[in-house]
Amino acid sequence: MAGTAVTGKRVPIDSTDIGRNTVGAETAAVAPTKRQDTDVKVAVRAVAKRFDTRSGTVTALDELTLDIPRGQFFMIVGPSGCGKTTLLRILAGLEDPTTGEVEVGTATEGRPENSMIFQGDSIFPWMTVWDNASYGLRMRGVPSGKIREVVGHYLDKTGLTAFRDSYPHQLSGGMRQRVSIARAFANDPDVLLMDEPFSALDEQNKTLLQSELLRIWDETRKTVVFITHSVDEAVTLGDRIMVMTSRPGNAKAFVEVPFERPRDVLELRHRPEYGDIVYDIWQQLRDEVERSQQAQAAAPARRGRFGLRRGGR
Amino acid sequence: MVTSEMPAEVGTKGRAQRPKRRSGGRGRDSALAVLTPVVLLLVWELLVRVDAVDARFFPAPSAIFEQMLTMMSSGELWDHTVASLRRLFIGFWLGLVPALLLGVVMGLSRSLRAAISPLVSGTYPIPKSALLPLILLIFGLGEMSKIVMVAIGVFYPVVLNTMAGVLQIQPMYYDVAKNFGARRWQVFRTVALPGAMPSIMTGVELGAGLGLILIAIAEMVGANSGLGFMIWNAWELYSVETMYVGLLVIALIGYGLALLLGQVARIVTPWQAQR
């Protein structure tokens, strides 16, 4: 497997410790031993991120080590300020880790390593739906016939075909996020990164988009790293969930989600196991959320994520 | 897409009611806009006819239009107008292109901004008309000095608004461009330029207005053609009607420019809600 290390250093992938820190055995329907056979898509090795601020160094991520197998829908839940967005930005290559390495195994030459679905409104207001959805392909110089085929397919899947010539301001928030989904899927990356893509949507739209996302994802079953602060969303969508500690961020627990694919988002929530897993994760998360709130109350001045981001090395 | 249609429907319902009221208001607005000057001209004409105002300073509108027709048929008005428009046109592009490039580059590069922006904002408050003697000294009495004056007028608002426009683009859009593999010039073309475009168009509108002011001033001092010269010459010949004709034509050019640039803005920023 060809690998590209984000930090520029190539590291051979060692898959022996996949599932090693899997917690919540009663929910682990898939045996950890079985996981060891699948190859690792994303390898995070002792990744730390520290920011220098006026009041000293803040550790956002504390030597996190993590393996995500190929084709897994991997969820990250954690209290705000636990460094989950920082981790995703490092995976996306938008930020460099202070120490440690990230490696993404690439399967095909010429295919982009990752594409991100950003939080909030990230589609370009000055481009039509079509131009937004085809953005990655156009930047890579993909032949226009191929672009028409691929983008046409994903606009169809997201129900945006009738809006292909509309501008974002003419669309609702849910429609705009569909464009963002189409843009990432059409780019056909090895790994899809999603940063709380539905957090700005109302409950109905959120449920609808979740099931649409799963339907589109089922076609290709790409590796997904999905950040959320919603435990429900994590259990609904994910194969495996990482619960993070509050700052400094690290893995607190890994929870396997036993539900089969394809899933029915609504039907899923009726199952008794669903409630058990949600309760389980909340148990893990409760202390962290409280700790994070105390930390924020103690230091209200440096609450802002943006104040911290500037101070990088 | 059942649920997603709901907000859209609500949206159109809200919209369907408003345009009705708005278009009625608009019709009345434009009627008023035409009516006011017409009434004013009639009052003016009347006041001159009954000798209530001094016809030497405020010649009757009918006399002004008569003079205008004479100048049009002799071709004199046409020649002056073309001379001014030509300088305006060339100067406009001479100021616009470097201002655009410099503005975008200053918006994108922190160090270039630090280096150049004191220079730009330091010279910006100088009244551009105060530069005229210096420009005449450097470029002589020929066409170039007038063109340069227009260019200076266009340059400042465009460079400052372009820089501000690039700076107000959300950092997230640059992240998106980077994540989707855009190279440097692609970022320039797909993010910086379109993102700053509304602000750039504001700068262009301001610059065109300033250019028109400066061309009139420049032509009064160092030219023997153009509308500015025509007005100044009329003062020396005590042909008050000609002065008013010059003012009227300049006003029409300014109005036409504003309409044209508004149209251009709609074409280059089609994503913006109607202004």
PDB file of C-alpha atoms in Angstrom, chain B residues 68-76:
ATOM      1  CA  MET B  68     -27.158  73.166 -26.838  1.00  0.00           C
ATOM      2  CA  LEU B  69     -28.897  72.507 -30.157  1.00  0.00           C
ATOM      3  CA  THR B  70     -26.718  75.088 -31.882  1.00  0.00           C
ATOM      4  CA  MET B  71     -23.557  73.534 -30.476  1.00  0.00           C
ATOM      5  CA  MET B  72     -24.722  70.088 -31.421  1.00  0.00           C
ATOM      6  CA  SER B  73     -25.427  71.015 -35.016  1.00  0.00           C
ATOM      7  CA  SER B  74     -22.079  72.773 -35.378  1.00  0.00           C
ATOM      8  CA  GLY B  75     -20.358  69.627 -34.041  1.00  0.00           C
ATOM      9  CA  GLU B  76     -18.539  71.628 -31.374  1.00  0.00           C
TER      10      GLU B  76
END
